[in-house]
Amino acid sequence: MNDKILITGASGHLGGGVLANLVNLLPPSQLVAAGRNQDALARFSNTGVDIRTMDFDDAGSIEAALADVGTLYIVPTAAPDRSEQHRRVIDIAARSGVKHVLYSGVIHHDEHGFGPAIADHQQTERHMATSGLQHTFIRNGIYLDAIPMLLGNALESGVFAYPTAPHGVSWAARADLAEATARIIADPKHHGKVHQLSLTHAVDYVALASILSTLSGRSVIHQHIAPQAYEQVLVKVGVPAGLAGFLAGLADAMAQGVVLQPTHELAHILGREPLGMADVLKADLARQ
Ligand SMILES: NC(=O)c1ccc[n+]([C@@H]2O[C@H](COP(=O)([O-])OP(=O)(O)OC[C@H]3O[C@@H](n4cnc5c(N)ncnc54)[C@H](OP(=O)(O)O)[C@@H]3O)[C@@H](O)[C@H]2O)c1
């Protein structure tokens, strides 16, 4: 009988957080932790969940992992060919006994042309929609936890150089996204829908710089740089060309307001105010 719920990326931050919340919402014997890194999956070894190896590049491992699974939650990978990987997983799910697939993409408008950071999610969602499986789209705000990666040397130089997003960006703490996603998976009333999970208000980079200044005690200002120039800066400091293009595409999409749909849904599902930018950055700075 296909009654298991399998969580991919359970070895990582988002999927691991989803599963850590799910074990408090559903019987652990119903849950499966999947990933490639068995050492990282070992954190679930005493929880009663089943632990399985599943590599999106290995069809055999996907088929074996899905044998008794009825609900599949997919965490996107960061591979350059991830939309192909996701397509492979969805196709195999559709011909095994899986009935429902959920996927965590990113908040986006439905227009095309905003680089792979957005297009990969659009392609995966389209494939889910035509798969014949019940499908639930979870569209996440940009991780507040990712801000340190965007800052470059802003804390030392006092300048956060990044393409301006005039109306701000929809952000969310990854821990909150994980908790809300677990609630979506566990409760059928959330299934078959599009969920937009973010803070209730957009935050722009001027406000971000101001929060950084307050928390660090050092003056930081935001300065606009064109997306193409930003890409060249990344390449100059050694970021591989493919990743630089990906990050510049994301910056461009945010600048154009594609990742801008603040909603109350995250707060509603959590039943509390989500963590804000200052909460997450404060914890980040304390760790540095
Ligand atoms: N919304 C945002 O702002 C934002 C920011 C950054 C990233 N993201 C996206 O969100 C995803 C999850 O974020 P995260 O912080 O949880 O990342 P993470 O900690 O790096 O986790 C990524 C997970 O993907 C799994 N994975 C990678 N390649 C795989 C493959 N070939 N087959 C099966 N599993 C594979 C990894 O499993 P193993 O380690 O076991 O291989 C890992 O568990 C990222 O992969 C990225 O697509 C979103």
PDB file of N, CA, C and O in Angstrom, residues 63 125 255 287:
ATOM      1  N   GLU A  63      13.238   5.043  -8.125  1.00  0.00           N
ATOM      2  CA  GLU A  63      12.188   4.002  -8.165  1.00  0.00           C
ATOM      3  C   GLU A  63      12.148   3.226  -6.859  1.00  0.00           C
ATOM      4  O   GLU A  63      11.080   3.005  -6.284  1.00  0.00           O
ATOM      5  N   GLU A 125       7.047  23.338 -12.022  1.00  0.00           N
ATOM      6  CA  GLU A 125       5.615  23.461 -11.709  1.00  0.00           C
ATOM      7  C   GLU A 125       4.756  23.051 -12.911  1.00  0.00           C
ATOM      8  O   GLU A 125       3.750  22.359 -12.769  1.00  0.00           O
ATOM      9  N   ALA A 255      15.149  42.815  -8.830  1.00  0.00           N
ATOM     10  CA  ALA A 255      15.109  44.240  -9.190  1.00  0.00           C
ATOM     11  C   ALA A 255      13.833  44.566  -9.958  1.00  0.00           C
ATOM     12  O   ALA A 255      13.251  45.645  -9.808  1.00  0.00           O
ATOM     13  N   ARG A 287      26.935  34.549  15.026  1.00  0.00           N
ATOM     14  CA  ARG A 287      27.708  33.338  14.693  1.00  0.00           C
ATOM     15  C   ARG A 287      29.058  33.678  14.070  1.00  0.00           C
ATOM     16  O   ARG A 287      29.948  32.863  14.033  1.00  0.00           O
TER      17      ARG A 287
END
